[in-house]
DNA sequence: TCATAGGGCGCC
DNA sequence: AAAGGGCGCCCTATGA
């Protein structure tokens, strides 16, 4: 593998190769990269941050096979309990710690002033390689760093190609539900009518239904002693104001989150473009920036329509996190329950609980740390039948309560906890009841809360690693299926934790479906070897995203 | 006018 | 006795 480090120097790129260092003008860089990519030696491009390099290459029609994203790898190594932090220490370290990804830059230009310019990528790369080589977990960590970097490429490519989006279909959908688009600053007709009905029903002519405080006063004035104004609370109430209020809530949410303003801001030339942010969540999950890409309501998915002659291949993993938990804890009983397509049904079939609903709520409680209610009642039975799986999350919770760092399967470390531990462990010493530190009860509550976080961290984070491996392998397979530029081949257009959407020429759809399944099997082997835990997929070939599932 | 906090709700 | 993870983003209200 030929590693080539790219460094920005004003308007040039400095190219560090084993054979020597050369300068390439920014304008010539795409051609240079394309030539090396096409050459006989596989290349791993090493750069400070994918969001600072790759969009411009993609805009020039250049796709690369692999990279090392020093910013993302730095973040992982800095938190990893199995890395000697001394090997990463340098004058640059704080700068790497603080480096943020960029969005919305003009891909044709380097930004004028960038904190990344004060960093030394070749030196950082050497430190990271040394830290990796000395780690007792170097195999798993190396896999994680490669997968994280590959995810950075996927994220940039998804922004580049965009998710096909039909503004005309979206507009029609809005008009059917809300009435025609109103002038700026006015409510759509349907919302205005519902607001009127609500004011009449509550006897509150001046009510602004968008103000929770105003609404709470009006509800109480009408003799309805509600604790808050959440829809779930309001649904419990039998009162003529509730139907219009709940309908108002639902439609108002659609208008503000994914209405005409959203269309204006985020949809251009038939594509929805926002930014995915790999590593944006401490657990390793992705975040997103712009347009709420990670919470696209089912309600507007009918507007996501594949191009003429193309299809979407939509795939998701059923019950990813319990399956990951079975694999990472080597719990053969839970893996057996996961053998079929429905893990919850498998738990019922094993005689652990009576119904699928109980199995689901019990498992979710184990992952999130619920101990009371229906979920808590399932825990003893789950613990008895699945001691390794439940034991793993319980131990993660206890470690978090003690203030310790926990890690995912591939070695991503949890953050160190904050102020609640400054006075020592929960079960030791005095707990001074001063104003600054809060009461003993407050700190115990915080510790349990942190335990729920670390409990979930190990599973959510390892699931994110499975998904990264799935994504990286799928990206490679998709590239091999087509010809031409990225947007002419089957390509990823959406990813959300355990779900992918691929945009593909129709005649390749079944091959894409097979690639998605093979990539999932490959991810399972990468993380869990020959341990027998399945990751069955639901795969649909559809014209509209809304038709999947 | 701007930044921030909290309510609320969409996704997993 | 109490005990439900992770996000982004809209709105209003508040205070500088």
Coordinates of C-alpha atoms (C1' of nucleotides) in Angstrom, one line a residue:
Chain A
X1 CA 0.0 0.0 0.0
X2 CA 1.4 3.3 -1.1
X3 CA 0.7 6.1 1.5
X4 CA 0.7 9.6 0.1
X5 CA 0.3 12.5 2.5
X6 CA -1.3 15.7 1.1
X7 CA -0.6 19.0 2.8
X8 CA -2.0 22.3 1.9
X9 CA 0.5 25.1 1.2
X10 CA -1.3 28.2 0.1
X11 CA -2.6 27.6 -3.4
X12 CA -0.6 24.4 -3.8
X13 CA -0.8 20.9 -2.4
X14 CA 2.4 19.5 -1.0
X15 CA 2.6 15.8 -1.9
X16 CA 4.6 13.6 0.5
X17 CA 5.6 10.2 -1.0
X18 CA 8.3 7.8 0.0
X19 CA 10.2 8.8 -3.1
X20 CA 10.1 12.5 -2.1
X21 CA 8.0 15.6 -1.8
X22 CA 6.6 17.6 -4.7
X23 CA 4.3 20.6 -5.0
X24 CA 1.2 20.4 -7.1
X25 CA -1.0 23.5 -7.9
X26 CA -4.5 23.1 -6.5
X27 CA -5.9 23.2 -10.0
X28 CA -3.8 20.2 -11.1
X29 CA -4.5 18.1 -8.0
X30 CA -7.6 16.3 -9.3
X31 CA -5.6 15.1 -12.4
X32 CA -2.7 14.1 -10.2
X33 CA -4.9 12.1 -7.8
X34 CA -6.8 10.5 -10.7
X35 CA -3.6 9.3 -12.3
X36 CA -2.3 7.7 -9.1
X37 CA -5.6 6.1 -8.4
X38 CA -5.5 4.5 -11.9
X39 CA -1.9 3.4 -11.4
X40 CA -0.7 -0.1 -10.6
X41 CA 0.0 0.6 -6.9
X42 CA -3.0 0.9 -4.6
X43 CA -2.9 4.3 -2.8
X44 CA -4.1 5.3 0.6
X45 CA -4.4 9.1 0.6
X46 CA -3.5 10.6 4.0
X47 CA -4.9 14.1 4.8
X48 CA -5.9 16.3 7.7
X49 CA -9.6 16.1 7.1
X50 CA -11.7 14.6 4.3
X51 CA -14.2 17.5 4.4
X52 CA -11.3 19.8 3.4
X53 CA -10.1 17.8 0.5
X54 CA -12.6 15.4 -1.0
X55 CA -15.5 17.7 -2.1
X56 CA -13.2 19.5 -4.6
X57 CA -11.9 16.2 -5.9
X58 CA -15.5 14.9 -6.3
X59 CA -16.5 18.1 -8.0
X60 CA -13.7 17.4 -10.6
X61 CA -15.0 13.9 -11.1
X62 CA -12.3 12.1 -9.1
X63 CA -13.3 9.3 -6.7
X64 CA -10.7 7.7 -4.5
X65 CA -10.6 4.2 -3.1
X66 CA -9.2 4.8 0.4
X67 CA -7.9 7.4 2.7
X68 CA -6.7 8.1 6.2
X69 CA -8.6 10.9 7.8
X70 CA -6.2 12.2 10.5
X71 CA -8.8 14.3 12.2
X72 CA -11.2 11.4 12.8
X73 CA -8.4 8.9 13.6
X74 CA -6.9 11.4 16.1
X75 CA -10.2 11.7 17.9
X76 CA -10.5 7.9 18.2
X77 CA -6.9 7.4 19.3
X78 CA -7.1 10.2 21.9
X79 CA -10.0 8.5 23.7
X80 CA -8.8 5.0 23.3
X81 CA -7.9 3.3 26.6
X82 CA -5.5 1.0 24.8
X83 CA -3.3 3.7 23.4
X84 CA -0.2 5.2 25.0
X85 CA -1.2 8.9 25.0
X86 CA 2.4 9.9 25.3
X87 CA 3.0 8.7 21.8
X88 CA 0.4 11.2 20.5
X89 CA 1.6 14.2 22.4
X90 CA 3.1 17.1 20.5
X91 CA 2.8 20.8 20.2
X92 CA 0.1 20.2 17.6
X93 CA -2.1 18.0 19.8
X94 CA -4.5 20.7 21.0
X95 CA -4.9 21.9 17.4
X96 CA -5.9 18.4 16.3
X97 CA -8.2 18.0 19.2
X98 CA -10.0 21.2 18.2
X99 CA -10.1 20.7 14.5
X100 CA -13.7 20.8 13.2
X101 CA -15.1 19.5 9.9
X102 CA -16.2 22.0 7.4
X103 CA -19.4 22.2 5.5
X104 CA -20.7 24.5 2.8
X105 CA -17.4 25.6 1.5
X106 CA -16.9 26.4 -2.2
X107 CA -15.4 23.1 -3.4
X108 CA -13.4 25.0 -6.1
X109 CA -11.4 27.1 -3.6
X110 CA -9.3 26.5 -0.5
X111 CA -10.7 28.6 2.3
X112 CA -8.5 31.7 3.1
X113 CA -8.0 31.2 6.8
X114 CA -8.1 27.7 8.2
X115 CA -6.8 26.4 11.6
X116 CA -5.9 23.2 9.7
X117 CA -3.1 25.2 8.0
X118 CA -1.2 25.4 11.3
X119 CA -1.0 21.6 11.7
X120 CA 1.6 19.2 10.5
X121 CA -0.1 16.2 8.9
X122 CA 3.0 14.1 8.1
X123 CA 4.1 14.4 11.7
X124 CA 0.7 13.6 13.1
X125 CA 0.5 10.6 10.8
X126 CA 3.8 9.2 12.1
X127 CA 2.6 9.7 15.7
X128 CA -0.7 7.9 15.0
X129 CA 1.1 5.0 13.3
X130 CA 3.5 4.7 16.2
X131 CA 0.6 4.8 18.7
X132 CA -1.2 2.1 16.7
X133 CA 1.8 -0.1 16.5
X134 CA 2.4 0.0 20.2
X135 CA -1.2 -0.7 21.1
X136 CA -2.2 -4.1 22.5
X137 CA -5.4 -3.7 20.4
X138 CA -3.7 -2.6 17.2
X139 CA -5.6 -5.1 15.0
X140 CA -9.1 -3.9 16.0
X141 CA -8.1 -0.3 16.3
X142 CA -6.6 -0.4 12.8
X143 CA -9.9 -1.8 11.5
X144 CA -11.8 0.9 13.2
X145 CA -9.5 3.7 11.8
X146 CA -9.9 2.3 8.3
X147 CA -13.6 2.0 8.6
X148 CA -14.0 5.5 10.1
X149 CA -11.9 7.0 7.2
X150 CA -13.9 5.1 4.7
X151 CA -17.1 6.4 6.2
X152 CA -15.7 9.9 5.7
X153 CA -15.5 9.2 2.0
X154 CA -19.0 7.8 1.9
X155 CA -20.3 10.9 3.7
X156 CA -18.6 13.3 1.2
X157 CA -19.9 11.2 -1.7
X158 CA -23.5 11.3 -0.5
X159 CA -23.4 15.1 -0.2
X160 CA -21.8 15.3 -3.7
X161 CA -24.4 13.1 -5.4
X162 CA -27.4 14.1 -3.2
X163 CA -30.6 12.2 -2.5
X164 CA -33.0 12.4 -5.4
X165 CA -35.9 14.6 -4.3
X166 CA -38.9 15.7 -6.3
X167 CA -39.8 19.2 -5.2
X168 CA -43.1 19.0 -7.3
X169 CA -44.2 15.9 -5.5
X170 CA -43.3 17.4 -2.1
X171 CA -45.1 20.6 -2.9
X172 CA -48.2 18.7 -3.9
X173 CA -48.1 16.7 -0.7
X174 CA -47.8 19.9 1.4
X175 CA -50.7 21.5 -0.5
X176 CA -53.0 18.5 0.1
X177 CA -52.4 18.5 3.8
X178 CA -51.9 22.3 4.6
X179 CA -53.6 24.1 1.7
X180 CA -51.7 26.1 -0.9
X181 CA -48.4 27.8 0.0
X182 CA -49.3 31.0 1.9
X183 CA -47.5 34.3 1.6
X184 CA -44.5 34.6 3.9
X185 CA -45.4 35.1 7.5
X186 CA -48.9 33.7 7.2
X187 CA -50.3 30.4 8.4
X188 CA -51.5 28.0 5.7
X189 CA -55.3 27.8 5.5
X190 CA -55.7 24.5 7.2
X191 CA -53.6 25.5 10.2
X192 CA -55.5 28.8 10.4
X193 CA -58.8 26.9 10.5
X194 CA -57.5 24.5 13.2
X195 CA -56.2 27.3 15.3
X196 CA -59.6 29.0 15.1
X197 CA -61.4 25.8 16.2
X198 CA -58.9 25.4 19.0
X199 CA -59.4 29.0 20.3
X200 CA -63.2 28.5 20.2
X201 CA -63.1 25.1 22.0
X202 CA -60.9 26.5 24.8
X203 CA -62.6 29.9 25.0
X204 CA -59.3 31.6 24.4
X205 CA -59.6 34.0 21.5
X206 CA -56.0 35.3 21.7
X207 CA -54.3 31.9 22.0
X208 CA -51.1 31.3 20.1
X209 CA -51.0 27.5 19.7
X210 CA -47.3 27.6 19.0
X211 CA -46.5 28.9 22.5
X212 CA -46.4 26.1 25.0
X213 CA -46.7 28.5 27.9
X214 CA -49.7 30.2 26.3
X215 CA -51.3 26.9 25.5
X216 CA -50.7 25.6 29.0
X217 CA -52.5 28.6 30.5
X218 CA -55.4 28.2 28.1
X219 CA -55.8 24.5 28.9
X220 CA -55.8 25.1 32.6
X221 CA -58.2 28.0 32.1
X222 CA -60.6 25.5 30.4
X223 CA -60.4 23.3 33.5
X224 CA -57.8 20.8 32.1
X225 CA -55.0 20.4 34.7
X226 CA -52.3 19.0 32.4
X227 CA -48.6 18.8 33.5
X228 CA -47.3 19.7 30.1
X229 CA -48.6 20.1 26.5
X230 CA -46.9 17.1 24.9
X231 CA -49.0 15.2 22.4
X232 CA -48.8 12.0 24.4
X233 CA -50.3 13.9 27.4
X234 CA -53.0 15.5 25.3
X235 CA -54.1 12.3 23.7
X236 CA -55.2 11.0 27.2
X237 CA -57.7 13.9 27.5
X238 CA -61.3 13.7 26.4
X239 CA -62.2 17.2 25.4
X240 CA -63.4 18.8 22.2
X241 CA -60.3 21.0 21.9
X242 CA -58.0 17.9 21.6
X243 CA -58.7 16.7 18.1
X244 CA -58.0 20.1 16.5
X245 CA -55.0 20.7 18.8
X246 CA -53.4 17.3 18.0
X247 CA -54.1 17.8 14.3
X248 CA -52.6 21.3 14.5
X249 CA -49.5 19.9 16.2
X250 CA -48.9 17.3 13.6
X251 CA -49.4 19.6 10.6
X252 CA -47.4 22.5 12.2
X253 CA -44.5 20.1 12.7
X254 CA -44.6 19.2 9.0
X255 CA -44.7 22.8 8.0
X256 CA -41.8 24.0 10.2
X257 CA -39.5 21.0 9.8
X258 CA -40.2 19.9 6.2
X259 CA -42.4 22.5 4.6
X260 CA -41.8 25.0 1.8
X261 CA -39.0 26.7 3.6
X262 CA -37.2 23.4 3.9
X263 CA -37.6 22.8 0.1
X264 CA -36.3 26.2 -0.7
X265 CA -33.2 25.7 1.6
X266 CA -32.2 22.2 0.9
X267 CA -33.5 20.9 -2.5
X268 CA -31.7 22.0 -5.7
X269 CA -31.9 20.5 -9.1
X270 CA -33.8 17.5 -8.0
X271 CA -31.4 16.6 -5.1
X272 CA -31.6 17.0 -1.3
X273 CA -28.1 17.8 -0.1
X274 CA -27.0 18.0 3.5
X275 CA -23.9 17.0 5.3
X276 CA -23.4 13.8 7.1
X277 CA -20.9 14.1 10.0
X278 CA -19.0 10.8 10.6
X279 CA -18.0 10.4 14.2
X280 CA -20.3 13.3 15.1
X281 CA -21.7 11.4 18.1
X282 CA -19.4 10.3 20.9
X283 CA -20.5 6.7 20.4
X284 CA -19.3 6.8 16.8
X285 CA -22.7 7.2 15.3
X286 CA -22.9 9.8 12.5
X287 CA -24.6 13.1 13.1
X288 CA -25.8 15.4 10.3
X289 CA -25.8 19.0 9.5
X290 CA -28.5 20.8 7.6
X291 CA -32.0 19.8 6.6
X292 CA -32.4 17.4 9.5
X293 CA -31.2 14.5 7.3
X294 CA -31.2 12.0 10.1
X295 CA -34.8 12.6 10.9
X296 CA -36.5 12.6 7.6
X297 CA -40.2 11.9 8.5
X298 CA -41.9 9.0 6.8
X299 CA -44.5 11.6 5.9
X300 CA -42.3 13.3 3.2
X301 CA -40.5 10.2 1.9
X302 CA -42.9 9.9 -1.0
X303 CA -41.0 12.8 -2.5
X304 CA -37.8 10.8 -2.6
X305 CA -38.1 9.3 -6.1
X306 CA -35.4 7.5 -8.1
X307 CA -34.4 9.0 -11.5
X308 CA -36.1 7.7 -14.6
X309 CA -35.0 4.2 -15.2
X310 CA -33.3 4.0 -11.8
X311 CA -34.4 2.5 -8.5
X312 CA -33.7 2.8 -4.9
X313 CA -32.5 -0.3 -3.1
X314 CA -33.5 0.3 0.6
X315 CA -32.0 -2.1 3.2
X316 CA -32.1 -2.2 6.9
X317 CA -31.0 -4.6 9.6
X318 CA -33.7 -5.9 11.9
X319 CA -32.8 -5.4 15.6
X320 CA -29.2 -4.5 15.0
X321 CA -28.2 -3.6 18.6
X322 CA -29.4 -6.8 20.3
X323 CA -27.6 -8.8 17.6
X324 CA -24.4 -6.8 18.1
X325 CA -24.8 -7.4 21.9
X326 CA -25.1 -11.1 21.3
X327 CA -22.0 -11.1 19.2
X328 CA -19.8 -8.9 21.4
X329 CA -20.7 -10.8 24.6
X330 CA -20.4 -14.2 22.8
X331 CA -23.8 -15.1 24.2
X332 CA -24.7 -18.2 22.3
X333 CA -28.3 -18.4 23.7
X334 CA -29.0 -14.8 22.5
X335 CA -27.3 -15.6 19.2
X336 CA -29.6 -18.6 18.9
X337 CA -32.6 -16.4 19.4
X338 CA -31.2 -14.1 16.7
X339 CA -30.9 -17.0 14.2
X340 CA -34.2 -16.2 12.5
X341 CA -35.3 -12.9 11.0
X342 CA -37.0 -11.7 14.2
X343 CA -34.9 -11.8 17.3
X344 CA -37.8 -10.9 19.5
X345 CA -39.8 -13.8 18.2
X346 CA -36.8 -15.9 18.9
X347 CA -36.8 -14.9 22.6
X348 CA -40.5 -15.9 22.8
X349 CA -39.8 -19.2 21.1
X350 CA -37.1 -19.9 23.7
X351 CA -39.8 -19.6 26.3
X352 CA -38.2 -16.6 28.0
X353 CA -41.2 -14.3 27.8
X354 CA -44.8 -14.8 26.6
X355 CA -45.1 -12.2 23.9
X356 CA -43.1 -10.4 21.2
X357 CA -44.0 -7.1 22.8
X358 CA -42.6 -8.2 26.1
X359 CA -39.4 -9.4 24.4
X360 CA -39.0 -6.0 22.7
X361 CA -39.6 -3.8 25.6
X362 CA -37.4 -6.0 27.8
X363 CA -34.5 -5.9 25.3
X364 CA -34.8 -2.1 24.9
X365 CA -34.8 -1.7 28.7
X366 CA -31.6 -3.8 28.9
X367 CA -29.9 -1.6 26.3
X368 CA -31.1 1.7 27.7
X369 CA -31.1 0.9 31.4
X370 CA -34.8 0.9 32.3
X371 CA -35.3 -0.9 35.6
X372 CA -38.9 -0.2 36.4
X373 CA -42.2 -0.6 34.7
X374 CA -42.9 -3.4 32.2
X375 CA -39.4 -3.2 30.9
X376 CA -37.8 -3.7 34.4
X377 CA -40.1 -6.7 35.1
X378 CA -38.6 -8.5 32.1
X379 CA -35.0 -8.1 33.3
X380 CA -34.7 -11.1 35.7
X381 CA -35.9 -13.5 33.0
X382 CA -33.6 -12.0 30.4
X383 CA -30.7 -12.1 32.8
X384 CA -31.2 -15.7 33.7
X385 CA -31.4 -16.9 30.1
X386 CA -28.8 -14.5 28.6
X387 CA -26.3 -14.1 31.3
X388 CA -23.4 -13.1 29.0
X389 CA -25.3 -10.5 27.1
X390 CA -27.1 -8.9 30.0
X391 CA -23.9 -9.2 32.1
X392 CA -22.0 -7.2 29.6
X393 CA -24.3 -4.2 29.6
X394 CA -24.7 -4.4 33.4
X395 CA -20.9 -4.3 33.8
X396 CA -20.7 -1.3 31.5
X397 CA -23.3 0.4 33.6
X398 CA -21.5 -0.3 36.9
X399 CA -18.2 0.9 35.3
X400 CA -19.8 4.1 34.3
X401 CA -21.2 4.6 37.8
X402 CA -17.7 4.2 39.1
X403 CA -16.5 6.9 36.7
X404 CA -14.5 4.5 34.5
X405 CA -14.1 4.6 30.8
X406 CA -15.8 1.8 28.8
X407 CA -15.0 0.8 25.2
X408 CA -16.6 -0.6 22.1
X409 CA -15.6 -3.9 20.6
X410 CA -13.1 -2.2 18.2
X411 CA -11.8 0.1 21.0
X412 CA -13.6 3.4 20.8
X413 CA -13.5 4.8 24.3
X414 CA -16.2 6.6 26.2
X415 CA -15.7 10.2 27.4
X416 CA -14.5 10.6 30.9
X417 CA -17.3 11.8 33.2
X418 CA -17.6 15.3 34.5
X419 CA -18.2 16.9 37.8
X420 CA -20.2 14.2 39.5
X421 CA -17.0 12.2 40.2
X422 CA -14.9 15.0 41.5
X423 CA -15.7 14.0 45.1
X424 CA -14.8 10.4 44.6
X425 CA -16.8 7.2 44.0
X426 CA -20.5 7.1 45.0
X427 CA -20.0 4.6 47.8
X428 CA -17.0 6.3 49.5
X429 CA -16.5 9.3 51.8
X430 CA -18.6 12.3 52.7
X431 CA -20.8 14.0 50.2
X432 CA -20.7 17.6 51.1
X433 CA -24.0 19.2 50.6
X434 CA -22.7 22.5 49.3
X435 CA -24.3 24.8 46.7
X436 CA -21.7 24.2 44.0
X437 CA -21.6 20.4 44.1
X438 CA -25.3 19.8 44.6
X439 CA -26.7 17.3 47.0
X440 CA -25.6 13.7 47.5
X441 CA -28.8 12.6 45.9
X442 CA -28.1 14.8 42.8
X443 CA -24.7 13.3 42.3
X444 CA -26.1 9.7 42.8
X445 CA -28.7 10.5 40.2
X446 CA -26.0 11.8 37.9
X447 CA -23.9 8.7 38.4
X448 CA -26.8 6.4 37.6
X449 CA -27.5 8.5 34.5
X450 CA -23.9 8.2 33.4
X451 CA -24.2 4.4 34.0
X452 CA -27.1 4.3 31.6
X453 CA -25.0 6.2 29.1
X454 CA -22.0 3.9 29.3
X455 CA -24.4 0.9 29.3
X456 CA -25.8 2.1 26.0
X457 CA -22.4 3.4 24.7
X458 CA -20.9 -0.1 24.4
X459 CA -23.8 -1.4 22.3
X460 CA -24.7 1.7 20.3
X461 CA -21.0 2.2 19.6
X462 CA -20.3 -1.3 18.5
X463 CA -23.4 -1.3 16.4
X464 CA -22.0 1.9 14.7
X465 CA -18.8 0.0 14.0
X466 CA -20.7 -2.9 12.4
X467 CA -22.6 -0.3 10.3
X468 CA -19.3 1.4 9.3
X469 CA -17.9 -1.9 8.1
X470 CA -21.1 -2.7 6.3
X471 CA -21.0 0.7 4.6
X472 CA -17.3 0.5 3.7
X473 CA -17.6 -2.9 2.2
X474 CA -20.8 -2.0 0.3
X475 CA -19.1 1.1 -1.1
X476 CA -16.4 -1.0 -2.7
X477 CA -18.9 -3.5 -4.1
X478 CA -21.1 -0.8 -5.6
X479 CA -18.1 0.8 -7.4
X480 CA -17.4 -2.6 -9.0
X481 CA -20.9 -3.0 -10.3
X482 CA -21.0 0.0 -12.7
X483 CA -18.9 2.1 -15.0
X484 CA -18.2 5.8 -15.4
X485 CA -18.4 8.5 -12.8
X486 CA -19.8 8.0 -9.3
X487 CA -23.3 9.3 -10.2
X488 CA -23.5 7.0 -13.2
X489 CA -22.9 3.9 -11.1
X490 CA -24.9 2.5 -8.2
X491 CA -24.1 4.8 -5.3
X492 CA -25.1 5.3 -1.7
X493 CA -27.5 8.3 -1.1
X494 CA -28.6 7.8 2.5
X495 CA -27.4 6.1 5.7
X496 CA -29.0 6.1 9.1
X497 CA -27.5 3.9 11.8
X498 CA -28.9 0.6 10.5
X499 CA -30.4 1.6 7.1
X500 CA -28.9 2.4 3.7
X501 CA -30.5 3.7 0.5
X502 CA -28.6 3.0 -2.8
X503 CA -29.6 4.8 -6.0
X504 CA -29.0 2.4 -8.9
X505 CA -29.7 1.9 -12.6
X506 CA -32.8 -0.4 -12.6
X507 CA -31.1 -3.3 -14.4
X508 CA -28.5 -3.5 -11.6
X509 CA -31.0 -3.4 -8.7
X510 CA -30.9 -7.2 -7.9
X511 CA -27.1 -7.2 -8.0
X512 CA -27.1 -4.2 -5.6
X513 CA -29.4 -6.1 -3.3
X514 CA -27.0 -9.0 -3.3
X515 CA -24.1 -6.7 -2.6
X516 CA -25.9 -5.2 0.3
X517 CA -26.4 -8.7 1.8
X518 CA -22.8 -9.8 1.2
X519 CA -21.5 -6.6 2.7
X520 CA -23.6 -7.2 5.9
X521 CA -22.3 -10.8 6.2
X522 CA -18.8 -9.5 5.7
X523 CA -19.2 -6.9 8.4
X524 CA -20.4 -9.6 10.8
X525 CA -17.3 -11.7 10.1
X526 CA -15.0 -8.7 10.5
X527 CA -16.4 -7.9 14.0
X528 CA -17.3 -11.3 15.3
X529 CA -15.3 -13.8 13.3
X530 CA -17.0 -17.2 13.1
X531 CA -19.2 -16.6 16.1
X532 CA -22.6 -17.6 14.8
X533 CA -24.7 -14.3 14.9
X534 CA -26.8 -13.3 11.9
X535 CA -27.5 -9.9 10.6
X536 CA -30.6 -10.5 8.3
X537 CA -31.6 -7.6 6.1
X538 CA -34.9 -6.4 4.8
X539 CA -34.2 -5.3 1.2
X540 CA -36.6 -3.5 -1.0
X541 CA -36.3 -2.4 -4.6
X542 CA -38.5 0.6 -5.1
X543 CA -39.1 3.8 -7.1
X544 CA -40.0 5.9 -4.0
X545 CA -38.4 5.6 -0.6
X546 CA -41.9 5.7 0.8
X547 CA -42.6 2.3 -0.8
X548 CA -39.9 0.5 1.2
X549 CA -40.6 -1.4 4.4
Chain B
dT1 C1' -30.4 42.3 17.7
dC2 C1' -28.2 38.3 19.3
dA3 C1' -27.2 34.2 22.0
dT4 C1' -29.2 30.8 24.9
dA5 C1' -32.5 27.7 27.3
dG6 C1' -36.4 24.9 27.3
dG7 C1' -40.5 22.6 25.2
dG8 C1' -41.6 19.6 21.8
dC9 C1' -41.0 16.1 18.2
dG10 C1' -38.9 13.7 14.1
dC11 C1' -35.4 9.7 13.3
dC12 C1' -32.6 5.3 15.1
Chain C
dA1 C1' -36.8 5.5 47.0
dA2 C1' -35.8 6.1 42.3
dA3 C1' -34.0 4.5 38.4
dG4 C1' -35.2 5.3 29.6
dG5 C1' -29.7 5.7 25.3
dG6 C1' -28.2 8.9 21.1
dC7 C1' -29.1 13.0 17.9
dG8 C1' -31.0 17.9 14.9
dC9 C1' -33.9 21.5 14.6
dC10 C1' -38.1 24.1 14.9
dC11 C1' -40.6 27.4 18.0
dT12 C1' -41.1 30.8 22.0
dA13 C1' -39.3 33.2 25.9
dT14 C1' -35.8 35.5 28.2
dG15 C1' -31.9 38.4 29.2
dA16 C1' -27.9 41.0 27.8

